[in-house]
Short mmCIF file of C-alpha atoms in Angstrom, two decimals:
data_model
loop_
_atom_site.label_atom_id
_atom_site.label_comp_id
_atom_site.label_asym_id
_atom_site.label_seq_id
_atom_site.Cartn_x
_atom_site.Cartn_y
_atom_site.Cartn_z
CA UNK A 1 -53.28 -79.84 43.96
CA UNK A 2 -50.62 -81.86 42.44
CA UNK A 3 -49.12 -85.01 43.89
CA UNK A 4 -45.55 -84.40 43.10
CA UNK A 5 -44.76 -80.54 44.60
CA UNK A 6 -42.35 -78.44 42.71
CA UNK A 7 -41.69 -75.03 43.42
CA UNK A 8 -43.45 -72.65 41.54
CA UNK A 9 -40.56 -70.49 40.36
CA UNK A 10 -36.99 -70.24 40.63
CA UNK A 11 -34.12 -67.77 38.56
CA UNK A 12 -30.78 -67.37 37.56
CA UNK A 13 -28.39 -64.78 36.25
CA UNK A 14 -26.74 -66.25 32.78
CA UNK A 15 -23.70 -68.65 33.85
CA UNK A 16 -25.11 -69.53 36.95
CA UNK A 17 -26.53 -72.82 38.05
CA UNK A 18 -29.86 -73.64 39.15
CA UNK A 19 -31.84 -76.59 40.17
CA UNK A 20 -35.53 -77.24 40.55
CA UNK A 21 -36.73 -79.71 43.36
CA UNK A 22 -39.59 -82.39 42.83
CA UNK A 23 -41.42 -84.14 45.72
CA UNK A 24 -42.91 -87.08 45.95
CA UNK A 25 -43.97 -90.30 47.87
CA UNK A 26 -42.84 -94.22 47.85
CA UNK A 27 -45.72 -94.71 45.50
CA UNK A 28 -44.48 -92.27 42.71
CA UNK A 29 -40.96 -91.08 43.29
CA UNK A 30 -39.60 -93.96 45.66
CA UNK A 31 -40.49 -96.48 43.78
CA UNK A 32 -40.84 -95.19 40.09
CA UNK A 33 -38.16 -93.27 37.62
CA UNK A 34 -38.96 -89.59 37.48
CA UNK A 35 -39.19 -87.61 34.10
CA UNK A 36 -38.94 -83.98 33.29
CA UNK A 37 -40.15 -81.78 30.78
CA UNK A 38 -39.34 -78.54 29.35
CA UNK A 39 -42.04 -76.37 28.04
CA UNK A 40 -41.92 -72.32 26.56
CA UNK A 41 -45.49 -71.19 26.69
CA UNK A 42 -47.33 -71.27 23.99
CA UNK A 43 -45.73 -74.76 22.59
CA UNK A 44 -45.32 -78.42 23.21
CA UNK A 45 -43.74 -79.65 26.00
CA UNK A 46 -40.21 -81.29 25.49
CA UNK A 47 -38.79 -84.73 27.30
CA UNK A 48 -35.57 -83.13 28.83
CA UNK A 49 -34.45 -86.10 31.19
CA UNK A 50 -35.97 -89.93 31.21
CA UNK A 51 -35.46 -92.46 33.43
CA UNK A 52 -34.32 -90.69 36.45
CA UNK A 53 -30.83 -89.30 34.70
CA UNK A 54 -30.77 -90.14 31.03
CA UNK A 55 -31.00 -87.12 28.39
CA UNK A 56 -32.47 -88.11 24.70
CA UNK A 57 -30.00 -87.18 22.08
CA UNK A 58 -29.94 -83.48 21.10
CA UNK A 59 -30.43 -81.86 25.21
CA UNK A 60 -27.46 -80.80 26.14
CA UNK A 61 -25.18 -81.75 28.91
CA UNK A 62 -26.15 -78.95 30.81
CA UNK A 63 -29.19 -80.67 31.99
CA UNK A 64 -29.09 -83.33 34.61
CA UNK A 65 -31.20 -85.60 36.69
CA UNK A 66 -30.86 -86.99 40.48
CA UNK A 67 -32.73 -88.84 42.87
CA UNK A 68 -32.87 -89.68 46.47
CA UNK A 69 -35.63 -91.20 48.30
CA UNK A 70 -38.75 -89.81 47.27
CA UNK A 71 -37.20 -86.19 46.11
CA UNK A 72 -35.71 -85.65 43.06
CA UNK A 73 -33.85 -82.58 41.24
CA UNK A 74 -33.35 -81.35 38.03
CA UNK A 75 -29.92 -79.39 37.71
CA UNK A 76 -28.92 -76.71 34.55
CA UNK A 77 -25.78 -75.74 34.61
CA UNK A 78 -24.53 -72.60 32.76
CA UNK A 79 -27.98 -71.37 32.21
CA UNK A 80 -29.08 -69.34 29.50
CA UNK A 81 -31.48 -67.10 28.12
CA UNK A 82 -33.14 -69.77 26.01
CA UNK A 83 -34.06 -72.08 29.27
CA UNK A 84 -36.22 -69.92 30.43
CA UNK A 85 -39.47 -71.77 30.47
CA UNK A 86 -41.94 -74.01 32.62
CA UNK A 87 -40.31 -77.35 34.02
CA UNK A 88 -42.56 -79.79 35.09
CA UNK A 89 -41.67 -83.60 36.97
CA UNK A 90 -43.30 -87.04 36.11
CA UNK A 91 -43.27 -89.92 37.51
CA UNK A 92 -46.13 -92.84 37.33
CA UNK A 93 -47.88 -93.91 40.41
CA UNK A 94 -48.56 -97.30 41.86
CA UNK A 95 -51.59 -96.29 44.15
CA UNK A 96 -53.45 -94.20 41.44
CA UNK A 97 -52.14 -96.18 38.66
CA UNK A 98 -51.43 -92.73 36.86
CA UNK A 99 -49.38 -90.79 35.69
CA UNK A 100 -48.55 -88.14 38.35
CA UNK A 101 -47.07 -84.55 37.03
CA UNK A 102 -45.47 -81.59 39.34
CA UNK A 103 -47.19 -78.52 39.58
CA UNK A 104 -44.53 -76.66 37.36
CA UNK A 105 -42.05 -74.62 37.92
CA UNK A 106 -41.57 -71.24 35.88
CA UNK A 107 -37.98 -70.51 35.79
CA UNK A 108 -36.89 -66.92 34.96
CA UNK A 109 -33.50 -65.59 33.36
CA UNK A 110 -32.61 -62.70 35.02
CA UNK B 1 -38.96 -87.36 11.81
CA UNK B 2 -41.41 -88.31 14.36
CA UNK B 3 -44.71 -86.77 13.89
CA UNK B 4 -48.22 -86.66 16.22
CA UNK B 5 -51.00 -84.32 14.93
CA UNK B 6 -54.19 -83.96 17.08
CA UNK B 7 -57.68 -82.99 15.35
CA UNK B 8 -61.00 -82.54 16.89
CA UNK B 9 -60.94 -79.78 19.34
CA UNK B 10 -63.84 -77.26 18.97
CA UNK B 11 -66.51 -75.32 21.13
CA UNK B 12 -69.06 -77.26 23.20
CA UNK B 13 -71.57 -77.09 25.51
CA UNK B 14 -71.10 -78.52 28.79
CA UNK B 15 -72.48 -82.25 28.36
CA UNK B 16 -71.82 -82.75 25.17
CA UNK B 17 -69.35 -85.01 23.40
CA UNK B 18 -66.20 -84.60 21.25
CA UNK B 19 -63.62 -87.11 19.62
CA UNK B 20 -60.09 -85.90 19.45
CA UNK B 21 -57.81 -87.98 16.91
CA UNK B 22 -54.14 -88.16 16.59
CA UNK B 23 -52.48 -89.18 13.36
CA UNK B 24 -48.75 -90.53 13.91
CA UNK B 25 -46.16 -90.94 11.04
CA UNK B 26 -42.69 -91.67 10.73
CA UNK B 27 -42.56 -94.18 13.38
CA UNK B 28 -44.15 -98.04 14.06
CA UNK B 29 -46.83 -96.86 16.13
CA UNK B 30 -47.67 -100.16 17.37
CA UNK B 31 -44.28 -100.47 19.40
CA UNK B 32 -45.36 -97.73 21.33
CA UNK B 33 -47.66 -96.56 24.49
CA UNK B 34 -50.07 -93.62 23.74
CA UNK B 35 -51.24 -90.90 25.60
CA UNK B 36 -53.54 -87.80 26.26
CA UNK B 37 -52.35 -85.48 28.56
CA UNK B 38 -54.02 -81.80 28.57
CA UNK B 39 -52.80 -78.25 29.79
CA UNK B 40 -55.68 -76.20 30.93
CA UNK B 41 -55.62 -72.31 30.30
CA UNK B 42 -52.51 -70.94 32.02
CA UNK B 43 -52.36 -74.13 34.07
CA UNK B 44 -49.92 -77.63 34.59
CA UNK B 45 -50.06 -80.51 32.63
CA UNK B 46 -52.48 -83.31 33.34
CA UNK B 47 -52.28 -86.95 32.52
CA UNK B 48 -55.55 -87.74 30.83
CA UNK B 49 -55.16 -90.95 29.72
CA UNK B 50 -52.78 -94.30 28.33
CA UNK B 51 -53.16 -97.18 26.53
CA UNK B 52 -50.39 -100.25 25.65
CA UNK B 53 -49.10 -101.01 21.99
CA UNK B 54 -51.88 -103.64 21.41
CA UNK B 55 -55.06 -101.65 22.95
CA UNK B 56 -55.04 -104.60 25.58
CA UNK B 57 -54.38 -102.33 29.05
CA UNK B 58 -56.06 -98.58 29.49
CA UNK B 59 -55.40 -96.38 32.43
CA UNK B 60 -57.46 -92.81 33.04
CA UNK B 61 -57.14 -90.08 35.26
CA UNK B 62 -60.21 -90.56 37.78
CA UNK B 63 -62.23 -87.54 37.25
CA UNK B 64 -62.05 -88.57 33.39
CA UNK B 65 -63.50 -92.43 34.25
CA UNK B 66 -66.89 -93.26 32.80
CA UNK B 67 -66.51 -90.18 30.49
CA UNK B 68 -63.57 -90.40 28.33
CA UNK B 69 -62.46 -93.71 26.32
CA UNK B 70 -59.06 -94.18 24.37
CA UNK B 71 -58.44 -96.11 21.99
CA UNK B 72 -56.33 -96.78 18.87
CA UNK B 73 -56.03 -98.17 15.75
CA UNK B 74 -52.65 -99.47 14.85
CA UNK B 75 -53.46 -101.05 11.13
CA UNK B 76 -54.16 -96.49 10.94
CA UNK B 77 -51.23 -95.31 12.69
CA UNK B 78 -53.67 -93.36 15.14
CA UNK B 79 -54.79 -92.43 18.73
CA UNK B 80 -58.53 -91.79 19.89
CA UNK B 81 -60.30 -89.87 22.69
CA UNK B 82 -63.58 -90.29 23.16
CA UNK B 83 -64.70 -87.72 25.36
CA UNK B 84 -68.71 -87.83 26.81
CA UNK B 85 -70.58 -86.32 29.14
CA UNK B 86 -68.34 -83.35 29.05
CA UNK B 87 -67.70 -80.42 31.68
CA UNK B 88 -66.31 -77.19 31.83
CA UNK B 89 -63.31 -77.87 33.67
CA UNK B 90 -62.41 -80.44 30.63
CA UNK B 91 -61.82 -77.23 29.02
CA UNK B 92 -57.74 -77.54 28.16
CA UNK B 93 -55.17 -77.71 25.15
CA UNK B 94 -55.20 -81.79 24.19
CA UNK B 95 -51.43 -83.64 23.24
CA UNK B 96 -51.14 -86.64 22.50
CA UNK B 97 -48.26 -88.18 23.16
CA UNK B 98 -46.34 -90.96 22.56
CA UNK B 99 -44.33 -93.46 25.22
CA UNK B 100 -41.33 -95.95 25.40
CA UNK B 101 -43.24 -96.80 28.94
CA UNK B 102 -46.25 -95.89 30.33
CA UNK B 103 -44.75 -93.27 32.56
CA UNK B 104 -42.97 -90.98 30.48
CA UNK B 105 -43.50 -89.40 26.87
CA UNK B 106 -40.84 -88.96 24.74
CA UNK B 107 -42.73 -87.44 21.41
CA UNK B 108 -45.81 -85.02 21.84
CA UNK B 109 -48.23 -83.21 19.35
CA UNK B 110 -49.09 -79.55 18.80
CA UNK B 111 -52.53 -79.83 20.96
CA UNK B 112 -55.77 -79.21 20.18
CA UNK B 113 -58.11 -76.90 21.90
CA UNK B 114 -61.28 -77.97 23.46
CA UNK B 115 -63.22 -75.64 24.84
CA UNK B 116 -66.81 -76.84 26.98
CA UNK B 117 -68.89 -73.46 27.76
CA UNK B 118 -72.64 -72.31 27.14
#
């Protein structure tokens, strides 16, 4: 059971937009910046948003972080084959003094 | 370019003990947190395990307290896990990663697979 809850799949049709929800508590997500990842299976997970909203050189613009409270969304615009892969949420916690991750979320290209 | 590359991973028998190493080039590894964070068979991703650019602050996961110890050697450019007392549910691919802060990663390994069964 993970402490941040993402859901555990979401799809698109090429073009479209989609976004992929991550929640949380004040102890993580309230109070903490929130991180995702990008991972195709079988390889390395990738940082695809830091610090709430900021994307490390070379992700493109389609990507984009938000958050409100203790929820938080990751948003791809004009999705494409190649994002198809597992997204996961981060953010560190002050209770558990850890790092808490999302479940995942598998996202499929229709 | 920035590079992390695990070793250690192999088969072992539930209580036994392993020591995973990372080897990190390219970058000054002592401005940097470190991490383990693991990926069980077709599951998540787990936090394992941090410790701060001088060794001086370490932070586990708690089912991995009393077992596992990390631990680095900056004058080596390299990360440790020190991993006792070990079950099967520590089975899992191992990154190591590396960290601007302690709560994100912006540079991971290949992973190494450790595998605890009789």
């Amino acid at each position: 059971q993970s402490v941040l809850t993402q859901p555990p799949s979401a799809s698109g049709t090429p073009g479209q937009k989609v976004t992929i929800s991550c929640s949380g508590s004040n102890s993580n997500i309230g109070n903490n910046y929130i991180h995702w990842y990008q991972q195709v299976p079988g390889t390395a997970p990738k940082l695809l948003i830091y610090r709430d909203n900021q994307r490390p050189s070379g992700v493109p613009d389609r990507f984009s972080g938000s958050k409100s409270g203790t929820s938080a969304s990751l948003a791809i615009n004009g999705l494409q084959s190649e994002d198809e892969a597992d997204y996961y949420c981060a953010a560190w916690d002050n209770i558990l003094s850890a790092v808490d991750f999302g479940g995942g979320t598998k996202l499929t290209v229709l | 370019e920035v590079q992390l590359v695990e070793s250690g991973g192999v088969l072992v028998q539930p209580g036994g003990s392993l020591r995973l190493s990372c080897a990190a080039s390219d970058f000054t590894f002592s401005d940097y947190w470190m991490s383990w964070v693991r990926q069980a068979p077709g599951k998540g991703l787990q936090w394992v395990a941090s410790i701060k650019r001088d060794g001086s602050e370490k932070y586990y996961v708690d089912s991995v307290k009393g077992r596992f110890t990390i631990s680095r050697d900056n004058a080596k450019n390299s990360l440790y896990l020190q991993m006792n007392s070990l079950r099967v549910e520590d089975t899992a691919v191992y990154f190591c990663a590396r960290g601007p802060l302690i709560s994100y990663f912006d540079y991971w390994g290949q992973g190494t697979l450790v595998t605890v069964s009789s």
